[in-house]
CSV table of C-alpha atoms and ligand atoms in Angstrom, one decimal:
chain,number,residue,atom,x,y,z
L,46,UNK,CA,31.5,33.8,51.1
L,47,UNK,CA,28.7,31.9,52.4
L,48,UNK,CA,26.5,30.4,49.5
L,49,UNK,CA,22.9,29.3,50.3
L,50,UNK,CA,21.3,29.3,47.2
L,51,UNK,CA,21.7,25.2,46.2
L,52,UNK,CA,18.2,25.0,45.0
L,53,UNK,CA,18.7,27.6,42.6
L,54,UNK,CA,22.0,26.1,41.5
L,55,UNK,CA,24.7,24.2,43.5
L,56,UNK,CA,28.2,24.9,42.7
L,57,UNK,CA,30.2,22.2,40.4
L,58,UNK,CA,31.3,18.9,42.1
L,59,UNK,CA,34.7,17.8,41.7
L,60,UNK,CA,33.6,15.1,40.1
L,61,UNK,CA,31.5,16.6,37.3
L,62,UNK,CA,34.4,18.8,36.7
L,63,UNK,CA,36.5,16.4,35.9
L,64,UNK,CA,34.4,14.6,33.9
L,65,UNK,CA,34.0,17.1,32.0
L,66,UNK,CA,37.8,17.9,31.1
L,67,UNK,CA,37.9,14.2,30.2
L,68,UNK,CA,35.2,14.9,27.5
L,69,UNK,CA,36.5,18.2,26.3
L,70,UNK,CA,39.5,16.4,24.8
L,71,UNK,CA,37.0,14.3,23.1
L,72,UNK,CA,36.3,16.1,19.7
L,73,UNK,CA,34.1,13.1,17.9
L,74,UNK,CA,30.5,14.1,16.8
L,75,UNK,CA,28.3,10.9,18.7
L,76,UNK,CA,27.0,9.9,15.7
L,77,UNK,CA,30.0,9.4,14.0
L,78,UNK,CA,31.0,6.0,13.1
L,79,UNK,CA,34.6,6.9,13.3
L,80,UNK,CA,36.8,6.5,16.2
L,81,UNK,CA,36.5,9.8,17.7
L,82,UNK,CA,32.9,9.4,17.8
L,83,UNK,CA,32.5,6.2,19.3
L,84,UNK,CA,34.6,7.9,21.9
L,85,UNK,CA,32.4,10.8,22.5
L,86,UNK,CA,29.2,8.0,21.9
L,87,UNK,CA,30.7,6.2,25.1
L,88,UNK,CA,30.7,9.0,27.5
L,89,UNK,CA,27.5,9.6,26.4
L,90,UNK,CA,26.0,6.1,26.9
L,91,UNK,CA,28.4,5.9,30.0
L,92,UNK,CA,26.4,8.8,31.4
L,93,UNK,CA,23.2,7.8,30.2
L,94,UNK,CA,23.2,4.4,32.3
L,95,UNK,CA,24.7,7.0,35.4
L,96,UNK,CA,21.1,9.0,35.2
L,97,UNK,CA,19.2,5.9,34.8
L,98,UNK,CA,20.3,4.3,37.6
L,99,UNK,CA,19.8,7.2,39.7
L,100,UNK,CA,15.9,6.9,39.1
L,101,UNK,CA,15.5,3.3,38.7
L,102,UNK,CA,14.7,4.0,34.9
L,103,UNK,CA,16.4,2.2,31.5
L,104,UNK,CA,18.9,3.7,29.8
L,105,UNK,CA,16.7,4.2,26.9
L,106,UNK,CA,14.3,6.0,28.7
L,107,UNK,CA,16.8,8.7,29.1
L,108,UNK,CA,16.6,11.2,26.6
L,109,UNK,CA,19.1,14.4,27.7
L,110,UNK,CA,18.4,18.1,27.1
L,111,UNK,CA,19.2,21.9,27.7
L,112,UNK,CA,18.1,21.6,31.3
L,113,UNK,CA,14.7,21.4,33.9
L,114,UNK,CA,12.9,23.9,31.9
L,115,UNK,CA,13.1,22.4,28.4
L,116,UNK,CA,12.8,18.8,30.1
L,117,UNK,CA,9.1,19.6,31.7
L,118,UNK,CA,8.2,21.5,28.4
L,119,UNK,CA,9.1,18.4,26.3
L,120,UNK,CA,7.2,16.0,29.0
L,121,UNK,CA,4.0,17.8,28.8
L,122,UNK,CA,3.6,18.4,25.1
L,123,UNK,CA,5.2,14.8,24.0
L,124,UNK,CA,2.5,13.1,26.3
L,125,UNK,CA,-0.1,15.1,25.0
L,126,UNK,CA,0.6,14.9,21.6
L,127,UNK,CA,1.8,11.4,21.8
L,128,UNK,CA,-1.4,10.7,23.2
L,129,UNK,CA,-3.0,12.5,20.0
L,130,UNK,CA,-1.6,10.6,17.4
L,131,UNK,CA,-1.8,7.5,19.4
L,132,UNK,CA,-5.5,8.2,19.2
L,133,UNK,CA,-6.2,8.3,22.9
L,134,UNK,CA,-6.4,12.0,23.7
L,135,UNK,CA,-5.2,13.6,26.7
L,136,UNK,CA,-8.8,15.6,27.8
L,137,UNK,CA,-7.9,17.1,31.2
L,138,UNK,CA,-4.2,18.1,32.4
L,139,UNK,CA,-4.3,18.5,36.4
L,140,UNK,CA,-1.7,20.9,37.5
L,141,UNK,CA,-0.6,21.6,40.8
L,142,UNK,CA,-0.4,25.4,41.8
L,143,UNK,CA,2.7,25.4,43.1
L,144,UNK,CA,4.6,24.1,39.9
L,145,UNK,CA,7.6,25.2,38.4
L,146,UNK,CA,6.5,28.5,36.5
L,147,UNK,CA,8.0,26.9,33.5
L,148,UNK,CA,5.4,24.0,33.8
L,149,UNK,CA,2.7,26.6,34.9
L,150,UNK,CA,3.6,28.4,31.0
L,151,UNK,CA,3.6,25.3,29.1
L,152,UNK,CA,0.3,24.1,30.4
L,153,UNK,CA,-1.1,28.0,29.9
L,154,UNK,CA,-0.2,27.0,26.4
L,155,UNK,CA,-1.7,23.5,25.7
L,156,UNK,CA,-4.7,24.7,27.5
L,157,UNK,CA,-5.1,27.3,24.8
L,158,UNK,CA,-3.6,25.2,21.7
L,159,UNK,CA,-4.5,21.6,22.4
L,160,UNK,CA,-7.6,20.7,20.8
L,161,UNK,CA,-10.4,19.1,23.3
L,162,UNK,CA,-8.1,19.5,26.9
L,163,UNK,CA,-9.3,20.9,30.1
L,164,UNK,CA,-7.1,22.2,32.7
L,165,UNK,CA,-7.5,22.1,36.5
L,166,UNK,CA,-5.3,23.3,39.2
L,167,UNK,CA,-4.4,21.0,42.0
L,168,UNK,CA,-4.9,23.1,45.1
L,169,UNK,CA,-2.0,23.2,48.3
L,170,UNK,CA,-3.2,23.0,52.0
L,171,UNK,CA,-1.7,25.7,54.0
L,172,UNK,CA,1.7,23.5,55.1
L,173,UNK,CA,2.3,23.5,50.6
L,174,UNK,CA,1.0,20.0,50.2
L,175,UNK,CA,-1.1,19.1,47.3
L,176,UNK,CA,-4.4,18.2,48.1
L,177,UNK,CA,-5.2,14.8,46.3
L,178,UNK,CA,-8.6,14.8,47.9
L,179,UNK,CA,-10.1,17.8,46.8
L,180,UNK,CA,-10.0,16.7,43.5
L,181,UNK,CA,-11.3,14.0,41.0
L,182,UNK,CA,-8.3,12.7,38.8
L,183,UNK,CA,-9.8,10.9,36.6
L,184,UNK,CA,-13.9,11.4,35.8
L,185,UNK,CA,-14.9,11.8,31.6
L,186,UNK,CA,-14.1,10.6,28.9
L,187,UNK,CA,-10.3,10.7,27.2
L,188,UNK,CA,-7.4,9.6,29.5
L,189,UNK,CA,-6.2,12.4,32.6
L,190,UNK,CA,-2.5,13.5,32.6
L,191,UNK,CA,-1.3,14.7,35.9
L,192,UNK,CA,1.4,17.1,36.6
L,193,UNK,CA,2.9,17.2,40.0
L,194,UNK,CA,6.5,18.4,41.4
L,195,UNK,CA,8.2,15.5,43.7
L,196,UNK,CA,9.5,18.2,45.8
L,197,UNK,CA,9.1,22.2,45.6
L,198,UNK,CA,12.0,24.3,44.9
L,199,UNK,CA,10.7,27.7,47.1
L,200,UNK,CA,9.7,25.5,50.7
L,201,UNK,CA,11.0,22.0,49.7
L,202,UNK,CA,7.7,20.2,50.3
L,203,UNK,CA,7.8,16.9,49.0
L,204,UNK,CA,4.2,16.5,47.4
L,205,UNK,CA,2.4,13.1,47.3
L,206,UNK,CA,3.1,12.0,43.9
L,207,UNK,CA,3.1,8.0,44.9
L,208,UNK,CA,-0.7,8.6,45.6
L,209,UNK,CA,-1.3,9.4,41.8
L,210,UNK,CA,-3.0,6.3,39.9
L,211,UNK,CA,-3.2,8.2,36.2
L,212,UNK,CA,-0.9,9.1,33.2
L,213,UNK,CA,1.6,11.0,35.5
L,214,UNK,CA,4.2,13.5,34.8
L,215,UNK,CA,6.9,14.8,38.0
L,216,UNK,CA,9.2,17.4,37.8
L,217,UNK,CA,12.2,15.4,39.8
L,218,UNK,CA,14.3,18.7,39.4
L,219,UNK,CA,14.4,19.0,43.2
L,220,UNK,CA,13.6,15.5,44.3
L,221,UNK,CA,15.4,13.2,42.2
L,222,UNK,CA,15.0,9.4,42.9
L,223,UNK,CA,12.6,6.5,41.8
L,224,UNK,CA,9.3,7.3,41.0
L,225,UNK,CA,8.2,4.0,39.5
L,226,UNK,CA,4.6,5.3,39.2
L,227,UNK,CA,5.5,8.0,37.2
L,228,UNK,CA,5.7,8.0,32.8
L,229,UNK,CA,7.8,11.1,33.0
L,230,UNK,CA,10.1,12.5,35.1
L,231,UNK,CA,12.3,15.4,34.8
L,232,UNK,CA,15.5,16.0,36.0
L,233,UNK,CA,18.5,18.8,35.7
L,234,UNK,CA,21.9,18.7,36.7
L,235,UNK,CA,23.1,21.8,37.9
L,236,UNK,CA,20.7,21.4,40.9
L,237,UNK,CA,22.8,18.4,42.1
L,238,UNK,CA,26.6,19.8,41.2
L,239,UNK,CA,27.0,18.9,37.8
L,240,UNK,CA,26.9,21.6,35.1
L,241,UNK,CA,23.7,23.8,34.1
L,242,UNK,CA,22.1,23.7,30.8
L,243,UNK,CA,22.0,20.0,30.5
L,244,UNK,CA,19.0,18.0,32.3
L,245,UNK,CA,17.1,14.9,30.9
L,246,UNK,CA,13.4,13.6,30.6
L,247,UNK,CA,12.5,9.8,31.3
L,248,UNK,CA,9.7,8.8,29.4
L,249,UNK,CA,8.5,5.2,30.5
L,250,UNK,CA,8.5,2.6,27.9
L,251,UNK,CA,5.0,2.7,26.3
L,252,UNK,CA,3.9,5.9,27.6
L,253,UNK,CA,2.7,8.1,24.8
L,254,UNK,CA,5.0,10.2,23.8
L,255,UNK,CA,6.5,12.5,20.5
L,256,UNK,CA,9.8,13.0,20.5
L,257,UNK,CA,11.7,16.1,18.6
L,258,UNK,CA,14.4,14.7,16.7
L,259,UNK,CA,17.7,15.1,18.4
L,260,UNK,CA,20.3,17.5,17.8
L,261,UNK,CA,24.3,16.9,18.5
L,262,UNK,CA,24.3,16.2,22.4
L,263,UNK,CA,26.1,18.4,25.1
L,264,UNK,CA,29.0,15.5,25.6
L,265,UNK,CA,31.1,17.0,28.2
L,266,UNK,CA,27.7,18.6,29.9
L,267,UNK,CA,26.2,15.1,29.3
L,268,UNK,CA,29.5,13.6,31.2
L,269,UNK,CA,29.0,15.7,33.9
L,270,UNK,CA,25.6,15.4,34.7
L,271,UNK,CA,26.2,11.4,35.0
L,272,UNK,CA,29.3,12.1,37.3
L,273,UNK,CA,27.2,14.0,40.0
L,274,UNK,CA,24.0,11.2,39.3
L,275,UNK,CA,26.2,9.0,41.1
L,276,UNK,CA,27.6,10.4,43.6
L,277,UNK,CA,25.8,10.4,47.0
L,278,UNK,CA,23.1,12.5,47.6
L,279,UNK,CA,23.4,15.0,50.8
L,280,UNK,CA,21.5,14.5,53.8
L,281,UNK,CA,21.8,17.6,55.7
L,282,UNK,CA,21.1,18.2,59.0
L,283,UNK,CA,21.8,21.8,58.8
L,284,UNK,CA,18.6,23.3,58.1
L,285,UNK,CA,17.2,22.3,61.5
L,286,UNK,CA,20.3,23.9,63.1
L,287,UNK,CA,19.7,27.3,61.2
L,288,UNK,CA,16.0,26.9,62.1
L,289,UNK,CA,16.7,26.2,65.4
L,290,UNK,CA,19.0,29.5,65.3
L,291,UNK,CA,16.2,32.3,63.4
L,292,UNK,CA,14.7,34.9,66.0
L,293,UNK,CA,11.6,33.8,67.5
L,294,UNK,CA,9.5,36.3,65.4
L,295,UNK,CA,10.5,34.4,62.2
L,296,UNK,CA,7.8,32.2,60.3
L,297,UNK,CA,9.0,29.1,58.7
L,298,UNK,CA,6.3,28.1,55.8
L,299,UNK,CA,6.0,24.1,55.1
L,300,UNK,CA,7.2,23.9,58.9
L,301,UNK,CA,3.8,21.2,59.2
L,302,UNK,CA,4.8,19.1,56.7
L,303,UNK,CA,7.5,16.6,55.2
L,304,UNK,CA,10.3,18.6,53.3
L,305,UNK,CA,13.8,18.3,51.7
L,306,UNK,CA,16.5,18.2,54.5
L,307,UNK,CA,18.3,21.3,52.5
L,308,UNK,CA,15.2,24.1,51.7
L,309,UNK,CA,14.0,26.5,54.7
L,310,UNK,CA,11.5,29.7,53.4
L,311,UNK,CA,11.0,31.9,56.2
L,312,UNK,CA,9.8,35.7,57.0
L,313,UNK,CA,10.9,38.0,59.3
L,314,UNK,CA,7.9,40.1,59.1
L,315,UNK,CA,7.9,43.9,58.9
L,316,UNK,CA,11.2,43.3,56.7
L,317,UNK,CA,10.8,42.6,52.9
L,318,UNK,CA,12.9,39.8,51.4
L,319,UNK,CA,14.8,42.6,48.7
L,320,UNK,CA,16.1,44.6,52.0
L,321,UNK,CA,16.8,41.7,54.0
L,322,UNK,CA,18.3,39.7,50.8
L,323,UNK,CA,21.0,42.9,50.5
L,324,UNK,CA,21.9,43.0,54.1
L,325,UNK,CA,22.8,39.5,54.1
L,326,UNK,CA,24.6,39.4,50.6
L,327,UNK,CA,26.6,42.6,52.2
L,328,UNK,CA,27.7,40.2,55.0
L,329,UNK,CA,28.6,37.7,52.3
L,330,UNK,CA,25.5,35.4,52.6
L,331,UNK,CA,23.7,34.7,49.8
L,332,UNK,CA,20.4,33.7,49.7
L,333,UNK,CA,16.7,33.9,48.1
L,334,UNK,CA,13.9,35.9,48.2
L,335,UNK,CA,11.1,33.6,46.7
L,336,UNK,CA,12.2,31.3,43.6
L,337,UNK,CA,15.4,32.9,41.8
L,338,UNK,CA,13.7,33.3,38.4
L,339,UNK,CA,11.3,35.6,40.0
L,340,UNK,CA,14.0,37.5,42.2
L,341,UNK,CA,13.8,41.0,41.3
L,342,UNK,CA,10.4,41.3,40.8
L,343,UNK,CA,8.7,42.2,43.9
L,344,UNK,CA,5.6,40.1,43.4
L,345,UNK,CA,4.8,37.3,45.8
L,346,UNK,CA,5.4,34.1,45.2
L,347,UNK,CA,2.5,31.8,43.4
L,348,UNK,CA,3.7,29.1,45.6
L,349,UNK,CA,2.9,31.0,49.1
L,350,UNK,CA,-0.3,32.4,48.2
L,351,UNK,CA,-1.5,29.0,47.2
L,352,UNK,CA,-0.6,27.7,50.7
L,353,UNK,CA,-3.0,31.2,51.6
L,354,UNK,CA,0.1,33.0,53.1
L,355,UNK,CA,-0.8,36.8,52.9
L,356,UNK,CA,0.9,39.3,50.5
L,357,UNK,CA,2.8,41.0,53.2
L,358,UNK,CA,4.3,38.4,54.9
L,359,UNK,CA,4.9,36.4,51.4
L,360,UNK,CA,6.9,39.3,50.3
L,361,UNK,CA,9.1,39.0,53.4
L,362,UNK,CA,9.9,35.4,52.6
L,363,UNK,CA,13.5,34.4,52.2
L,364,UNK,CA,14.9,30.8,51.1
L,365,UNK,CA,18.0,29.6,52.7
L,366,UNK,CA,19.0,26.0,50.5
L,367,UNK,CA,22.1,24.0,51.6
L,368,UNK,CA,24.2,21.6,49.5
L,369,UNK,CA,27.1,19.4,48.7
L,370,UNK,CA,29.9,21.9,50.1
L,371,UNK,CA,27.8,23.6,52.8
L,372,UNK,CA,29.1,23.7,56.7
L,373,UNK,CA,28.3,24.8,60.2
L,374,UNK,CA,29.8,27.9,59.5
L,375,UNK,CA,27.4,28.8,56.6
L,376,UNK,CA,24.8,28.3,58.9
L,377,UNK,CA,26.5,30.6,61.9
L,378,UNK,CA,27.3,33.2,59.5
L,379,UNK,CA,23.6,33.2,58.2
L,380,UNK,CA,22.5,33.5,61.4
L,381,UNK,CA,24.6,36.1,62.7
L,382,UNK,CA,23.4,38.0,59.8
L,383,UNK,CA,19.7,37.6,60.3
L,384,UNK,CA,20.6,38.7,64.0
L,385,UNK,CA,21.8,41.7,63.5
L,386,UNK,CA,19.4,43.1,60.4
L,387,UNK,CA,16.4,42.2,63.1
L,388,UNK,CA,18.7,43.8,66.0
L,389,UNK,CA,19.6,47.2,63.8
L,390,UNK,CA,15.3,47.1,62.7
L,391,UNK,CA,14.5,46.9,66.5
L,392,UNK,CA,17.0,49.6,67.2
L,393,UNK,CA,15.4,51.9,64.7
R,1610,PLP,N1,11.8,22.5,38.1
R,1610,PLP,C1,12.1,22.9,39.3
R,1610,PLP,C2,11.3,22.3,40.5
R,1610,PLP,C3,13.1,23.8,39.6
R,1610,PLP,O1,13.4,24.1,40.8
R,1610,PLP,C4,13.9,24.3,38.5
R,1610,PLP,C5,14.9,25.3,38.7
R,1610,PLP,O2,14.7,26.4,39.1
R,1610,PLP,C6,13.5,23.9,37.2
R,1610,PLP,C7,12.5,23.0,37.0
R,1610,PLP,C8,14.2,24.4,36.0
R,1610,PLP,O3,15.5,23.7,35.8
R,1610,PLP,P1,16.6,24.4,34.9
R,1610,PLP,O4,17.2,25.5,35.6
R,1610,PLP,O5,17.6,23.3,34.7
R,1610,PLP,O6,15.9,24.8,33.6
């Protein structure tokens, strides 16, 4: 089995694994005062200083949750109604297009619920780069709260985010690292090699914010996802060797501009991404067509037809994403693959 889906989650790490078994024999409630839940409040804390470290944060910025999704939600509507009750409204929210669609919901919602705030989308340039310049971040009255990913999930373009001088909020889901600039920054650990379901917000010190009260944390989750924060990210030279390998009528999108070492989206045109997806998983490759929330719907990706890619050839796009346990063979047995589905589509 060849597994080239990282970006949509990367298998368990060894070492979030057996983290986790450590804290499964824990059986303490963290807020506890007796023994057994100091014990669990130490893995906790343990882990806590793990994910701060991993973005340069304090371990009181941390606050954990159920994951990426509930982490953006949380970032967005505690700055914006922190904000309110601090008495400096948020009055604009610029989102780029090509955010997560969980971001792209949550800011559908404010835009309709949160008294006073105007919303405007951040356009891409055709290589998926948000285009700072085309837009006015600040201008009005009311503070600006900025929404951009560090790094997309569907063509791994790492998006300017240093260049934003406002309240700023970055989905670090794909990207994580130091974003000092930042007052929120989200984060999930299945995307890395820890568990799923368990992710975390930073919320800088003195950045408005409302926080939910907590419930009783995900400990051995919790232990996990500080395991894989600090172990060594990948740098992987294997997506230029598969690109290097695709037939010479593929299109790789991003291709102009700076992305993660792991993601490659690509077309073959004239096949569609559901046929060519099946041919490969057949083969034992397993891959994406678009982002994987969106896989079995055969709409285009939002992400591509912000970067102006056509509906044709965006419903032909595949994502190949490498990680932690991937080799040379993965990429030789994706290739091969792609070889002979374009070889068997010539023949016919
Ligand atoms: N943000 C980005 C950029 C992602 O790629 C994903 C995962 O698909 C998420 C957020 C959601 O993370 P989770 O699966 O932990 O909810």
């Amino acid at each position: 089995m060849h597994y080239l889906d990282h970006n949509a989650s990367s298998p368990l790490r060894p070492e979030a694994r057996a983290a986790m078994e450590r804290a499964f024999d824990i059986c303490g409630n963290p807020s506890s005062v007796h023994a057994a839940g100091r014990a669990a409040r130490r893995i906790v804390e343990g882990a806590r200083e793990q994910v701060a470290a991993l973005v340069g944060a304090k371990p009181e910025e941390v606050i954990f949750t159920s994951g990426g999704t509930e982490a953006n939600a949380l970032a967005l509507r505690g700055a914006v109604e922190g904000a309110a009750e601090a008495g400096e409204r948020i009055t604009r929210l610029f989102v780029s297009a090509i955010e997560h669609p969980g971001v792209l919901a949550t800011v559908a919602h404010l835009a309709e619920h949160a008294p006073g705030l105007r919303v405007e989308t951040i356009s891409v340039n055709k290589d998926g780069l948000a285009d700072l310049g085309a837009t006015t971040l600040r201008e009005g009255k009311g503070r600006a709260l900025v929404a951009m990913m560090a790094a997309n999930n569907e063509t791994g373009v790492i998006q300017p985010v240093e260049n934003v001088d406002t309240l700023l909020f970055v989905d670090a889901v794909q990207r994580p690292g130091r974003y000092d600039n930042a007052s929120y920054v989200s984060l999930s650990a299945h995307k890395l090699g820890g568990p799923q379901g368990v992710g975390a917000l930073i919320v800088r010190d003195g950045a408005p914010f409302a926080a939910p009260r907590a419930g009783t944390p995900n400990v051995a989750g919790i232990a996990g996802f500080g395991a894989v924060a600090a172990c060594a990210r990948i740098d992987s030279t294997l997506r230029d060797r598969f690109e290097a390998g695709l037939p010479s009528r593929a299109v790789v999108f991003g291709a102009g501009a700076a992305r993660l070492a792991n993601t490659s989206n690509f077309a073959l045109p004239g096949i569609a991404a559901e046929t060519a997806l099946m041919a490969l998983d057949l083969d034992g490759v397993m891959v994406s067509s678009g982002a994987a929330c969106s896989s079995g719907s055969v709409k285009p990706s939002h992400v591509l037809k912000a970067m102006g890619v056509s509906d044709d050839l965006a419903r032909c796009a595949l994502r190949v994403s490498f990680g932690w346990n991937s080799t040379g063979a993965d990429v030789d047995a994706a290739l091969t693959s792609i070889g002979r589905l374009v070889a068997r589509r010539e023949a016919a």
